[in-house]
Each structure stands twice: as structure tokens, then as C-alpha cells.
Short mmCIF file of C-alpha atoms in Angstrom, two decimals:
data_model
loop_
_atom_site.label_atom_id
_atom_site.label_comp_id
_atom_site.label_asym_id
_atom_site.label_seq_id
_atom_site.Cartn_x
_atom_site.Cartn_y
_atom_site.Cartn_z
CA MET A 6 0.00 0.00 0.00
CA THR A 7 1.29 3.44 -0.94
CA LEU A 8 -0.22 6.79 0.05
CA GLN A 9 -1.25 9.17 -2.73
CA ALA A 10 1.15 11.76 -1.34
CA VAL A 11 4.08 9.41 -1.91
CA LYS A 12 2.86 8.47 -5.40
CA LEU A 13 2.41 12.09 -6.47
CA CYS A 14 5.84 13.13 -5.24
CA ALA A 15 7.43 10.24 -7.11
CA GLU A 16 5.54 11.12 -10.30
CA LYS A 17 6.48 14.81 -10.10
CA GLY A 18 10.06 14.19 -9.02
CA HIS A 19 9.74 16.03 -5.70
CA PRO A 20 11.15 14.78 -2.36
CA PHE A 21 8.25 13.54 -0.24
CA GLU A 22 9.96 14.38 3.06
CA VAL A 23 10.25 18.03 1.97
CA VAL A 24 6.83 18.56 0.37
CA PHE A 25 4.98 16.90 3.26
CA SER A 26 7.49 17.74 6.00
CA GLN A 27 4.90 19.17 8.41
CA GLN A 28 2.18 16.57 7.91
CA TRP A 29 1.09 13.39 9.63
CA VAL A 30 -0.99 10.23 9.27
CA LEU A 31 -2.59 7.91 11.85
CA SER A 32 -3.58 4.41 10.74
CA GLU A 33 -4.52 1.00 12.08
CA THR A 34 -2.87 -0.70 9.10
CA PRO A 35 0.59 -0.19 7.56
CA VAL A 36 0.87 2.83 5.26
CA GLY A 37 4.11 1.86 3.56
CA ALA A 38 7.48 3.60 3.64
CA LEU A 39 7.36 7.33 4.45
CA SER A 40 10.81 8.80 3.85
CA GLY A 41 12.03 11.05 6.66
CA PHE A 42 8.97 10.50 8.86
CA GLN A 43 9.10 9.52 12.55
CA ALA A 44 6.93 6.57 13.68
CA TYR A 45 5.14 6.32 17.03
CA LYS A 46 3.12 3.45 18.47
CA LEU A 47 -0.18 4.28 20.20
CA GLY A 48 -1.70 0.95 21.11
CA HIS A 49 -2.72 -0.69 17.84
CA TRP A 50 -2.44 2.65 16.01
CA ASP A 51 0.63 3.81 14.09
CA LEU A 52 1.35 7.54 13.93
CA HIS A 53 3.81 8.93 11.38
CA THR A 54 4.88 12.58 11.55
CA GLY A 55 6.97 14.69 9.18
CA PRO A 56 10.51 15.81 10.01
CA ASP A 57 9.48 19.44 10.50
CA LEU A 58 6.38 18.76 12.60
CA SER A 59 6.98 19.16 16.31
CA THR A 60 5.62 16.05 18.05
CA ALA A 61 5.37 15.20 21.76
CA TYR A 62 4.85 11.55 22.73
CA ALA A 63 4.11 9.78 26.00
CA ALA A 64 3.20 6.21 26.93
CA ASP A 65 2.16 4.49 30.16
CA LEU A 66 2.66 0.82 29.31
CA ASP A 67 1.28 -0.39 32.66
CA ARG A 68 -2.04 1.39 32.13
CA ARG A 69 -1.88 1.04 28.32
CA ILE A 70 -2.44 4.76 27.78
CA PHE A 71 -0.70 6.51 24.88
CA ALA A 72 -0.73 10.14 23.77
CA ALA A 73 0.81 12.28 21.06
CA VAL A 74 0.56 16.02 20.38
CA MET A 75 1.41 17.16 16.85
CA GLY A 76 2.22 20.81 16.34
CA GLN A 77 2.88 23.57 18.85
CA ALA A 78 0.86 23.65 22.07
CA VAL A 79 1.01 25.47 25.41
CA ASP A 80 -0.76 24.00 28.44
CA LEU A 81 -2.67 25.85 31.17
CA ASP A 82 0.55 26.25 33.18
CA GLY A 83 2.16 28.10 30.28
CA SER A 84 4.53 25.25 29.41
CA PHE A 85 5.30 24.32 25.82
CA VAL A 86 4.12 20.72 25.47
CA ASP A 87 7.14 18.51 24.77
CA ASP A 88 7.71 14.86 25.72
CA ALA A 89 8.46 15.66 29.37
CA VAL A 90 5.43 17.93 29.84
CA LEU A 91 3.13 15.41 28.16
CA ARG A 92 4.48 12.61 30.35
CA GLY A 93 3.65 14.73 33.38
CA HIS A 94 0.06 15.21 32.27
CA LEU A 95 -0.26 11.50 31.53
CA ALA A 96 1.10 10.53 34.95
CA SER A 97 -1.38 12.80 36.77
CA ALA A 98 -4.45 11.80 34.72
CA PRO A 99 -6.66 9.08 36.24
CA ASP A 100 -7.52 7.67 32.81
CA ALA A 101 -7.29 8.32 29.07
CA GLU A 102 -10.49 10.36 28.87
CA ALA A 103 -9.36 12.65 31.70
CA LEU A 104 -6.05 13.18 29.91
CA ALA A 105 -7.87 14.16 26.71
CA GLU A 106 -10.03 16.62 28.65
CA THR A 107 -6.90 18.24 30.10
CA LEU A 108 -5.24 18.52 26.70
CA THR A 109 -8.28 20.22 25.13
CA MET A 110 -7.41 23.27 27.22
CA MET A 111 -4.09 23.80 25.43
CA GLY A 112 -3.49 26.84 23.29
CA GLY A 113 -1.63 26.88 19.99
CA ARG A 114 -1.80 25.12 16.64
CA TYR A 115 -2.01 21.38 17.13
CA ALA A 116 -3.83 18.08 16.91
CA PHE A 117 -3.56 15.35 19.52
CA VAL A 118 -4.39 11.67 19.94
CA VAL A 119 -5.15 9.80 23.16
CA VAL A 120 -5.57 6.02 23.19
CA GLY A 121 -6.37 3.91 26.25
CA PRO A 122 -8.67 1.22 27.63
CA GLY A 123 -12.23 2.10 26.64
CA PHE A 124 -11.27 5.41 25.04
CA GLN A 125 -9.52 6.55 21.90
CA GLY A 126 -9.94 9.89 20.20
CA LEU A 127 -8.33 12.56 18.04
CA TYR A 128 -8.79 16.27 18.79
CA LEU A 129 -7.90 19.59 17.16
CA ASP A 130 -6.88 22.94 18.58
CA PRO A 131 -9.83 25.29 19.34
CA SER A 132 -9.63 26.98 15.92
CA GLY A 133 -8.87 23.85 13.91
CA CYS A 134 -5.65 25.48 12.65
CA LEU A 135 -3.86 22.15 12.27
CA GLY A 136 -6.59 20.30 10.43
CA ALA A 137 -7.47 16.62 10.04
CA VAL A 138 -9.32 14.58 7.45
CA TYR A 139 -10.51 11.01 7.92
CA GLU A 140 -11.71 8.08 5.83
CA PRO A 141 -13.90 5.72 7.87
CA GLY A 142 -13.60 2.89 5.34
CA ALA A 143 -9.82 2.84 5.61
CA ARG A 144 -9.86 3.73 9.34
CA ARG A 145 -7.20 6.34 8.68
CA VAL A 146 -6.78 9.97 9.75
CA ALA A 147 -4.28 12.46 8.35
CA SER A 148 -3.46 16.13 7.99
CA THR A 149 -4.52 16.42 4.32
CA LEU A 150 -6.38 14.51 1.62
CA PHE A 151 -3.38 12.95 -0.16
CA MET A 152 -1.94 11.80 3.15
CA VAL A 153 -5.10 9.85 4.01
CA LEU A 154 -5.77 8.29 0.58
CA ASP A 155 -4.08 5.24 -0.91
CA ARG A 156 -6.28 5.42 -4.03
CA ASP A 157 -7.40 7.98 -6.57
CA VAL A 158 -9.81 10.69 -5.48
CA VAL A 159 -13.49 9.81 -5.87
CA PRO A 160 -15.05 13.22 -6.67
CA ASP A 161 -17.80 14.45 -4.36
CA THR A 162 -20.58 15.43 -6.77
CA ASN A 163 -23.10 16.49 -4.12
CA TYR A 164 -21.30 19.65 -3.01
CA PRO A 165 -21.71 22.62 -5.43
CA PHE A 166 -18.03 23.51 -5.60
CA GLN A 167 -17.99 24.61 -9.25
CA ALA A 168 -21.12 26.71 -8.83
CA LEU A 169 -19.62 28.49 -5.83
CA ALA A 170 -16.33 29.06 -7.65
CA ALA A 171 -18.21 30.54 -10.63
CA THR A 172 -19.63 33.34 -8.47
CA GLY A 173 -16.20 34.94 -8.31
CA ALA A 174 -16.11 34.69 -4.54
CA GLY A 175 -13.70 31.73 -4.69
CA GLY A 176 -14.67 28.10 -4.39
CA ARG A 177 -14.00 26.28 -1.15
CA TYR A 178 -15.25 23.22 0.66
CA ALA A 179 -17.16 23.67 3.91
CA PHE A 180 -19.20 21.76 6.51
CA GLY A 181 -16.60 18.98 6.70
CA VAL A 182 -16.86 18.17 2.98
CA THR A 183 -13.67 17.43 1.00
CA PRO A 184 -13.07 16.86 -2.74
CA ASP A 185 -13.37 13.11 -2.06
CA ALA A 186 -16.80 11.56 -1.59
CA HIS A 187 -15.63 9.26 1.22
CA VAL A 188 -13.29 11.57 3.14
CA ARG A 189 -14.49 14.14 5.65
CA ARG A 190 -12.80 16.97 7.49
CA LEU A 191 -12.93 17.19 11.26
CA LEU A 192 -14.40 20.51 12.41
CA CYS A 193 -12.96 22.59 15.23
CA ASN A 194 -14.38 21.90 18.70
CA HIS A 195 -15.11 18.35 17.52
CA ALA A 196 -13.28 15.13 18.30
CA LEU A 197 -13.09 11.97 16.22
CA ASP A 198 -14.03 8.78 18.05
CA LEU A 199 -11.45 6.31 16.76
CA ASP A 200 -13.72 3.36 17.58
CA SER A 201 -16.80 4.43 15.61
CA PHE A 202 -15.02 6.96 13.35
CA GLU A 203 -17.84 9.36 14.13
CA PRO A 204 -17.14 12.99 15.08
CA HIS A 205 -18.76 14.52 18.13
CA ARG A 206 -18.71 18.02 19.57
CA HIS A 207 -16.68 18.08 22.79
CA TRP A 208 -16.95 21.82 23.53
CA PRO A 209 -18.75 23.78 24.80
CA HIS A 210 -19.87 21.63 27.69
CA PRO A 211 -23.56 21.62 28.66
CA ASP A 212 -22.73 23.73 31.74
CA THR A 213 -20.45 26.23 29.95
CA ASP A 214 -21.58 29.72 30.91
CA PHE A 215 -21.28 32.40 28.23
CA THR A 216 -23.20 35.08 30.10
CA CYS A 217 -21.48 38.25 31.22
CA PRO A 218 -23.08 41.05 33.25
CA MET A 219 -23.23 44.21 31.15
CA MET A 220 -21.18 46.19 33.66
CA MET A 221 -17.81 47.66 32.82
CA ASP A 222 -15.91 45.95 35.63
CA ALA A 223 -17.27 42.53 34.64
CA ILE A 224 -16.45 43.10 30.96
CA GLU A 225 -12.95 44.31 31.75
CA ALA A 226 -12.39 41.29 34.00
CA ARG A 227 -13.28 38.95 31.11
CA ILE A 228 -10.99 40.87 28.76
CA ASP A 229 -8.15 40.72 31.30
CA THR A 230 -8.57 36.94 31.48
CA VAL A 231 -8.22 36.66 27.71
CA ILE A 232 -5.19 38.97 27.66
CA THR A 233 -3.45 37.04 30.44
CA ARG A 234 -3.98 33.68 28.73
CA GLN A 235 -2.93 34.95 25.31
CA ARG A 236 0.27 36.43 26.74
CA GLN A 237 0.94 33.15 28.52
CA ILE A 238 0.59 31.24 25.23
CA ILE A 239 2.84 33.68 23.36
CA ASP A 240 5.41 33.44 26.17
CA GLY A 241 5.44 29.64 25.98
CA LEU A 242 5.69 29.57 22.20
CA THR A 243 8.38 32.23 21.83
CA ARG A 244 10.56 30.59 24.49
CA ALA A 245 10.38 27.15 22.85
CA VAL A 246 10.07 27.79 19.12
CA GLN A 247 12.97 29.35 17.26
CA PRO A 248 13.15 31.16 15.00
CA THR A 249 9.84 32.85 15.79
CA MET A 250 8.33 35.17 13.19
CA LEU A 251 5.27 37.41 13.25
CA PRO A 252 3.57 38.48 10.00
CA ILE A 253 1.71 41.79 10.16
CA SER A 254 -1.08 41.05 7.71
CA GLY A 255 -3.01 44.33 7.71
CA GLY A 256 -5.82 43.05 9.92
CA ASP A 257 -6.74 43.31 13.58
CA ASP A 258 -5.59 39.80 14.55
CA SER A 259 -1.89 40.31 13.84
CA ARG A 260 -1.96 43.77 15.42
CA VAL A 261 -3.41 42.27 18.61
CA LEU A 262 -0.68 39.60 18.63
CA LEU A 263 1.93 42.33 18.22
CA ALA A 264 0.46 44.35 21.11
CA LEU A 265 0.33 41.28 23.35
CA SER A 266 3.98 40.58 22.50
CA ALA A 267 5.13 44.05 23.59
CA GLU A 268 7.34 42.70 26.40
CA MET A 269 8.68 39.80 24.31
CA LEU A 270 9.63 41.50 21.04
CA ASP A 271 13.29 40.58 21.45
CA ARG A 272 12.39 36.90 21.04
CA TYR A 273 11.16 37.39 17.48
CA ALA A 274 13.68 36.73 14.73
CA LEU A 275 11.61 38.49 12.08
CA PHE A 276 8.58 40.73 11.56
CA PHE A 277 7.23 41.05 8.04
CA VAL A 278 4.21 42.35 6.15
CA HIS A 279 2.18 41.15 3.18
CA ARG A 280 1.65 44.12 0.85
CA ALA A 281 -1.82 43.06 -0.25
CA ASN A 282 -3.87 46.22 0.43
CA ASN A 283 -3.56 49.85 1.50
CA ILE A 284 -3.35 48.96 5.19
CA SER A 285 -0.56 46.43 4.73
CA LEU A 286 1.22 48.86 2.40
CA ARG A 287 1.29 51.40 5.23
CA ASP A 288 2.50 48.66 7.59
CA GLY A 289 5.42 47.98 5.27
CA GLU A 290 6.37 51.63 5.10
#
């Protein structure tokens, strides 16, 4: 068996380990040789991650609990999640499900897998920045379509992609749909049950309270909480990830990140702008 990603790189004469260097695949069955990739064992699952994808791994063989975090994540204590930090969370968790619940509170750009007795699931970061697609028939999950397929794409004819593209607004797939009829994308705030291969929403919880008294002190207290957590995440990332770069894109998001980084600017190796509009043009000047 050979993944489509490997086949395409061979056909085009491109090095697989470079083109797919930050990608990953999780499978119950062998996926064939993946040049440059690191392999991890999570129970009866095999995880393969690219050479440029930061991956933390932990295993408790006595309790048969395994976990892996792909990408860059900062826990609630402000620690960048590496092997040692993940082992600590695993050791303190009463079971696999409790470990997964703890890891859902991480900030950053990541996906993680937890496998244990009676529980096995794959989760995304709160924004779904490091995505995942899955094919139930193959019982395989991966970062992108060609990393999950070992066959040609079967076009999804139910989604009006061409009609949307013809409007001039740009065609894109939504609602978990992918170009393949049998592959679906996992949505943010959802987890994939690796037993049933069914997604389920894990957040918000039924008792999550979104109310806020419309008084200035209460509003400012909520804002202060967000600021504190965001600065904690930036602190953890900029200490652990080098070189760190911050693009100023001309929108509010990057400006907020820059403001929150005010006391950590010396940790950035590079700031740069995309000259795509009048605002970003002024940023560049």
C-alpha cells in the first residue's frame, strides 16, 4: 500500500519528506514507507509525523495509555508541550479520557491523539488550525487529503463547488466536505471517536456559561482573562520555538498579537508584512 502523497511526489520528481514535511498520518494498518517520517506506536495505532512537525509523545505501558501532540501547544501552566510535559500530564491523569479533557485546554496550533482502555480519540486545537481529514472505510486519519488516501480521489458530486467558484467569490469546501466523496474533514471543537469513526462536539460543555453582566468591571475582568492567557501562550511559544516570526497582515488579529507581545519583542527573529492592500502597504512603510 502506498499513500497518494508518496505516489504524487514520485511522479512529479519532488522529495516527499520536503513537500509533506509538516504533515502526519494515523492508521490501524501499515501505510508503507514514508521517507524522513518519525513513527510512534499508540496501542494498535501507528502515527507517522513529518521531520518538521513538532511532536510530543508519552506512553504508560502499565495502564496502556498513549498520547501524542502534533504541532505547537502550550498548556494551562504556560509550558510548551514537549515529551516531558506530556508525560507529566499522563502521569497525573486518572484515565485516558481525563487526559484528553486536560489537553483540550491547550493553546496553539495542534492536533492530539489519546488512546487507552475504553477510550480513543483525536482532537484539534480550538480553531482547527492544524486540520485533520478522515476516511472511515480505511480507518485512517491524516493532515490532508493525499496523506489519508491510498487510491485515486473519488469526486464528491453532491457539493456545489464549481457553482460556488463561478460566483467569483472563490470556491472552497465547507461543513466537513472534501473533494473526495468518502473523506471528511474534522471541524474545530469536535473530536473523532477512533472506535466508531464518528465525530462529536466536545466543547462547549452543557454547563459552559457564556453570560457576562453588562457592567464595565465585569467586561474588563473577562478581557483581562483573555489577555493574560494569550500572553501566557505567546510566552510559551516564543521561548520554545525558534526562529519565531510574526507576519503583520493588515488586519486586527496580527496587530493584537503584536500588542500582546510588547514585552517579548526581542524573542522574534523576524517581523514582516504582506503588501496586499492599503493597510498592509502602510504597515510595510
